[in-house]
Amino acid sequence: MTTLTYDNIDPTVLYDIFYETGTQLGGTYVVLMRQARSQGKPQQAQQWQQKHIALNRKRLSINPNDREQQIQQIHTWDREIQRLKTLLA
C-alpha cells in the first residue's frame, strides 16, 4: 500500500489543498481583524486586513502547476495557522 504524501497526490488535489489552506489562513486573519475591531484596536485590525490581502496576492501569484511552491506554501500557511490560534479569543 502506498502512503499518500503531497509529493505523490494528483495535481488537482494538491492545488485544492493549497487553495483551502490559504482559505483557512485567510479566515483566521478575518477573525483576528474582527476581534481587534471589537476591542477598539483599529490599527491592529488594519494590519490583519493587510495580511489577508497579501495572502490572497501570494496565492494568486503561484502557478497552479508548480507543485514545489504549493507544497512549500501549504507548510508555511499551516505553521502560521497554528501560531495564530494562540491569539484567538
Tab-separated table of N, CA and C in Angstrom:
chain	number	residue	atom	x	y	z
A	1	MET	N	0.836	-1.174	0.000
A	1	MET	CA	0.000	0.000	0.000
A	1	MET	C	0.888	1.247	0.000
A	2	THR	N	0.549	2.202	-0.842
A	2	THR	CA	1.307	3.435	-0.961
A	2	THR	C	0.786	4.470	0.027
A	3	THR	N	1.706	5.123	0.711
A	3	THR	CA	1.337	6.200	1.616
A	3	THR	C	1.216	7.483	0.818
A	4	LEU	N	0.098	8.161	0.999
A	4	LEU	CA	-0.092	9.418	0.289
A	4	LEU	C	0.700	10.528	0.958
A	5	THR	N	1.382	11.292	0.129
A	5	THR	CA	2.088	12.488	0.581
A	5	THR	C	1.779	13.593	-0.418
A	6	TYR	N	2.157	14.798	-0.087
A	6	TYR	CA	1.948	15.893	-1.031
A	6	TYR	C	2.692	15.637	-2.337
A	7	ASP	N	3.787	14.886	-2.266
A	7	ASP	CA	4.600	14.630	-3.457
A	7	ASP	C	3.960	13.659	-4.439
A	8	ASN	N	3.051	12.815	-3.967
A	8	ASN	CA	2.522	11.809	-4.889
A	8	ASN	C	1.000	11.861	-5.078
A	9	ILE	N	0.362	12.947	-4.647
A	9	ILE	CA	-1.068	13.042	-4.906
A	9	ILE	C	-1.315	13.755	-6.232
A	10	ASP	N	-2.491	13.558	-6.734
A	10	ASP	CA	-2.906	14.150	-8.002
A	10	ASP	C	-2.719	15.669	-7.956
A	11	PRO	N	-2.244	16.269	-9.051
A	11	PRO	CA	-2.025	17.718	-9.079
A	11	PRO	C	-3.271	18.548	-8.741
A	12	THR	N	-4.426	18.082	-9.162
A	12	THR	CA	-5.663	18.817	-8.866
A	12	THR	C	-5.969	18.782	-7.375
A	13	VAL	N	-5.757	17.644	-6.752
A	13	VAL	CA	-5.989	17.510	-5.317
A	13	VAL	C	-4.993	18.377	-4.547
A	14	LEU	N	-3.741	18.368	-4.979
A	14	LEU	CA	-2.730	19.196	-4.329
A	14	LEU	C	-3.125	20.665	-4.403
A	15	TYR	N	-3.568	21.112	-5.559
A	15	TYR	CA	-3.966	22.512	-5.706
A	15	TYR	C	-5.155	22.827	-4.799
A	16	ASP	N	-6.099	21.903	-4.693
A	16	ASP	CA	-7.244	22.112	-3.801
A	16	ASP	C	-6.778	22.263	-2.350
A	17	ILE	N	-5.838	21.438	-1.918
A	17	ILE	CA	-5.310	21.520	-0.555
A	17	ILE	C	-4.594	22.850	-0.359
A	18	PHE	N	-3.768	23.224	-1.328
A	18	PHE	CA	-3.054	24.504	-1.293
A	18	PHE	C	-4.045	25.655	-1.158
A	19	TYR	N	-5.059	25.668	-1.996
A	19	TYR	CA	-6.025	26.758	-2.010
A	19	TYR	C	-6.806	26.806	-0.701
A	20	GLU	N	-7.246	25.648	-0.222
A	20	GLU	CA	-8.031	25.577	1.010
A	20	GLU	C	-7.200	25.990	2.223
A	21	THR	N	-5.923	25.648	2.240
A	21	THR	CA	-5.065	26.070	3.342
A	21	THR	C	-4.977	27.592	3.380
A	22	GLY	N	-4.875	28.210	2.207
A	22	GLY	CA	-4.901	29.673	2.131
A	22	GLY	C	-6.224	30.234	2.620
A	23	THR	N	-7.306	29.561	2.293
A	23	THR	CA	-8.627	29.996	2.739
A	23	THR	C	-8.727	29.924	4.266
A	24	GLN	N	-8.193	28.870	4.852
A	24	GLN	CA	-8.215	28.731	6.309
A	24	GLN	C	-7.407	29.844	6.979
A	25	LEU	N	-6.236	30.134	6.426
A	25	LEU	CA	-5.420	31.208	6.991
A	25	LEU	C	-6.124	32.547	6.811
A	26	GLY	N	-6.704	32.765	5.648
A	26	GLY	CA	-7.443	34.000	5.415
A	26	GLY	C	-8.589	34.159	6.396
A	27	GLY	N	-9.290	33.083	6.673
A	27	GLY	CA	-10.373	33.125	7.650
A	27	GLY	C	-9.863	33.473	9.039
A	28	THR	N	-8.703	32.960	9.381
A	28	THR	CA	-8.092	33.287	10.670
A	28	THR	C	-7.777	34.772	10.737
A	29	TYR	N	-7.247	35.319	9.646
A	29	TYR	CA	-6.971	36.757	9.599
A	29	TYR	C	-8.254	37.566	9.781
A	30	VAL	N	-9.340	37.135	9.151
A	30	VAL	CA	-10.613	37.853	9.271
A	30	VAL	C	-11.109	37.808	10.720
A	31	VAL	N	-11.017	36.660	11.362
A	31	VAL	CA	-11.439	36.552	12.762
A	31	VAL	C	-10.602	37.493	13.636
A	32	LEU	N	-9.290	37.504	13.404
A	32	LEU	CA	-8.418	38.378	14.189
A	32	LEU	C	-8.704	39.852	13.907
A	33	MET	N	-9.027	40.168	12.667
A	33	MET	CA	-9.371	41.534	12.304
A	33	MET	C	-10.640	41.962	13.047
A	34	ARG	N	-11.657	41.128	13.026
A	34	ARG	CA	-12.912	41.448	13.721
A	34	ARG	C	-12.707	41.536	15.235
A	35	GLN	N	-11.874	40.659	15.740
A	35	GLN	CA	-11.570	40.661	17.168
A	35	GLN	C	-10.899	41.985	17.550
A	36	ALA	N	-9.957	42.423	16.750
A	36	ALA	CA	-9.261	43.685	17.024
A	36	ALA	C	-10.234	44.863	16.967
A	37	ARG	N	-11.110	44.860	15.979
A	37	ARG	CA	-12.103	45.937	15.877
A	37	ARG	C	-13.009	45.971	17.111
A	38	SER	N	-13.441	44.803	17.550
A	38	SER	CA	-14.343	44.751	18.708
A	38	SER	C	-13.631	45.178	19.990
A	39	GLN	N	-12.314	45.090	19.995
A	39	GLN	CA	-11.526	45.508	21.163
A	39	GLN	C	-11.067	46.962	21.040
A	40	GLY	N	-11.556	47.640	19.987
A	40	GLY	CA	-11.200	49.045	19.797
A	40	GLY	C	-9.765	49.250	19.355
A	41	LYS	N	-9.268	48.339	18.541
A	41	LYS	CA	-7.889	48.417	18.047
A	41	LYS	C	-7.892	48.503	16.523
A	42	PRO	N	-8.260	49.657	15.973
A	42	PRO	CA	-8.388	49.778	14.517
A	42	PRO	C	-7.075	49.590	13.757
A	43	GLN	N	-5.960	50.019	14.343
A	43	GLN	CA	-4.671	49.830	13.651
A	43	GLN	C	-4.325	48.350	13.528
A	44	GLN	N	-4.561	47.614	14.595
A	44	GLN	CA	-4.297	46.178	14.570
A	44	GLN	C	-5.227	45.494	13.567
A	45	ALA	N	-6.490	45.927	13.525
A	45	ALA	CA	-7.440	45.370	12.559
A	45	ALA	C	-6.953	45.611	11.134
A	46	GLN	N	-6.441	46.800	10.893
A	46	GLN	CA	-5.937	47.111	9.558
A	46	GLN	C	-4.729	46.241	9.206
A	47	GLN	N	-3.883	45.958	10.178
A	47	GLN	CA	-2.718	45.084	9.929
A	47	GLN	C	-3.172	43.686	9.519
A	48	TRP	N	-4.190	43.157	10.195
A	48	TRP	CA	-4.710	41.832	9.836
A	48	TRP	C	-5.327	41.867	8.444
A	49	GLN	N	-6.013	42.960	8.124
A	49	GLN	CA	-6.593	43.097	6.793
A	49	GLN	C	-5.500	43.119	5.721
A	50	GLN	N	-4.406	43.814	5.985
A	50	GLN	CA	-3.289	43.870	5.036
A	50	GLN	C	-2.657	42.485	4.861
A	51	LYS	N	-2.559	41.740	5.946
A	51	LYS	CA	-2.028	40.373	5.844
A	51	LYS	C	-2.942	39.510	4.975
A	52	HIS	N	-4.243	39.706	5.124
A	52	HIS	CA	-5.199	38.940	4.320
A	52	HIS	C	-5.052	39.285	2.836
A	53	ILE	N	-4.915	40.549	2.537
A	53	ILE	CA	-4.717	40.981	1.150
A	53	ILE	C	-3.419	40.393	0.593
A	54	ALA	N	-2.344	40.440	1.380
A	54	ALA	CA	-1.056	39.895	0.941
A	54	ALA	C	-1.150	38.388	0.700
A	55	LEU	N	-1.880	37.700	1.557
A	55	LEU	CA	-2.090	36.260	1.387
A	55	LEU	C	-2.773	35.974	0.055
A	56	ASN	N	-3.831	36.712	-0.240
A	56	ASN	CA	-4.545	36.492	-1.496
A	56	ASN	C	-3.657	36.781	-2.707
A	57	ARG	N	-2.836	37.801	-2.605
A	57	ARG	CA	-1.900	38.105	-3.700
A	57	ARG	C	-0.886	36.974	-3.873
A	58	LYS	N	-0.376	36.474	-2.759
A	58	LYS	CA	0.595	35.373	-2.809
A	58	LYS	C	-0.041	34.148	-3.447
A	59	ARG	N	-1.237	33.832	-3.027
A	59	ARG	CA	-1.926	32.649	-3.554
A	59	ARG	C	-2.113	32.777	-5.066
A	60	LEU	N	-2.507	33.953	-5.512
A	60	LEU	CA	-2.711	34.170	-6.954
A	60	LEU	C	-1.407	34.141	-7.744
A	61	SER	N	-0.295	34.445	-7.082
A	61	SER	CA	0.985	34.504	-7.785
A	61	SER	C	1.605	33.132	-8.041
A	62	ILE	N	1.083	32.110	-7.380
A	62	ILE	CA	1.669	30.776	-7.508
A	62	ILE	C	1.025	30.028	-8.664
A	63	ASN	N	1.858	29.560	-9.548
A	63	ASN	CA	1.413	28.829	-10.733
A	63	ASN	C	0.704	27.536	-10.318
A	64	PRO	N	-0.486	27.292	-10.842
A	64	PRO	CA	-1.216	26.065	-10.493
A	64	PRO	C	-0.458	24.780	-10.825
A	65	ASN	N	0.562	24.861	-11.643
A	65	ASN	CA	1.352	23.677	-11.994
A	65	ASN	C	2.653	23.566	-11.199
A	66	ASP	N	2.904	24.493	-10.301
A	66	ASP	CA	4.150	24.493	-9.520
A	66	ASP	C	3.940	23.751	-8.203
A	67	ARG	N	4.118	22.439	-8.254
A	67	ARG	CA	3.890	21.580	-7.080
A	67	ARG	C	4.784	21.983	-5.911
A	68	GLU	N	6.041	22.223	-6.199
A	68	GLU	CA	7.009	22.533	-5.136
A	68	GLU	C	6.596	23.794	-4.364
A	69	GLN	N	6.212	24.831	-5.083
A	69	GLN	CA	5.801	26.077	-4.451
A	69	GLN	C	4.498	25.890	-3.661
A	70	GLN	N	3.578	25.118	-4.205
A	70	GLN	CA	2.320	24.853	-3.492
A	70	GLN	C	2.586	24.115	-2.181
A	71	ILE	N	3.427	23.095	-2.238
A	71	ILE	CA	3.743	22.317	-1.033
A	71	ILE	C	4.419	23.204	0.001
A	72	GLN	N	5.346	24.035	-0.444
A	72	GLN	CA	6.036	24.951	0.465
A	72	GLN	C	5.037	25.887	1.151
A	73	GLN	N	4.100	26.429	0.389
A	73	GLN	CA	3.110	27.340	0.960
A	73	GLN	C	2.156	26.622	1.908
A	74	ILE	N	1.778	25.395	1.584
A	74	ILE	CA	0.922	24.625	2.491
A	74	ILE	C	1.587	24.521	3.857
A	75	HIS	N	2.863	24.170	3.873
A	75	HIS	CA	3.591	24.029	5.137
A	75	HIS	C	3.715	25.380	5.857
A	76	THR	N	4.036	26.415	5.115
A	76	THR	CA	4.181	27.752	5.700
A	76	THR	C	2.859	28.222	6.287
A	77	TRP	N	1.784	28.073	5.525
A	77	TRP	CA	0.479	28.529	5.993
A	77	TRP	C	-0.020	27.692	7.159
A	78	ASP	N	0.220	26.379	7.143
A	78	ASP	CA	-0.174	25.529	8.269
A	78	ASP	C	0.514	25.990	9.560
A	79	ARG	N	1.814	26.284	9.471
A	79	ARG	CA	2.541	26.761	10.652
A	79	ARG	C	1.961	28.084	11.154
A	80	GLU	N	1.634	28.978	10.227
A	80	GLU	CA	1.074	30.277	10.603
A	80	GLU	C	-0.303	30.113	11.253
A	81	ILE	N	-1.117	29.237	10.735
A	81	ILE	CA	-2.435	28.973	11.337
A	81	ILE	C	-2.255	28.489	12.772
A	82	GLN	N	-1.351	27.570	12.981
A	82	GLN	CA	-1.107	27.048	14.335
A	82	GLN	C	-0.603	28.142	15.270
A	83	ARG	N	0.276	28.983	14.789
A	83	ARG	CA	0.822	30.080	15.596
A	83	ARG	C	-0.285	31.056	15.975
A	84	LEU	N	-1.147	31.388	15.040
A	84	LEU	CA	-2.186	32.389	15.271
A	84	LEU	C	-3.318	31.888	16.174
A	85	LYS	N	-3.480	30.596	16.278
A	85	LYS	CA	-4.550	30.045	17.133
A	85	LYS	C	-4.412	30.546	18.568
A	86	THR	N	-3.193	30.832	18.992
A	86	THR	CA	-2.971	31.295	20.354
A	86	THR	C	-3.498	32.711	20.562
A	87	LEU	N	-3.739	33.448	19.472
A	87	LEU	CA	-4.222	34.842	19.560
A	87	LEU	C	-5.739	34.942	19.529
A	88	LEU	N	-6.403	33.849	19.205
A	88	LEU	CA	-7.852	33.873	19.094
A	88	LEU	C	-8.498	33.890	20.467
A	89	ALA	N	-9.470	34.778	20.629
A	89	ALA	CA	-10.147	34.909	21.942
A	89	ALA	C	-11.117	33.763	22.158
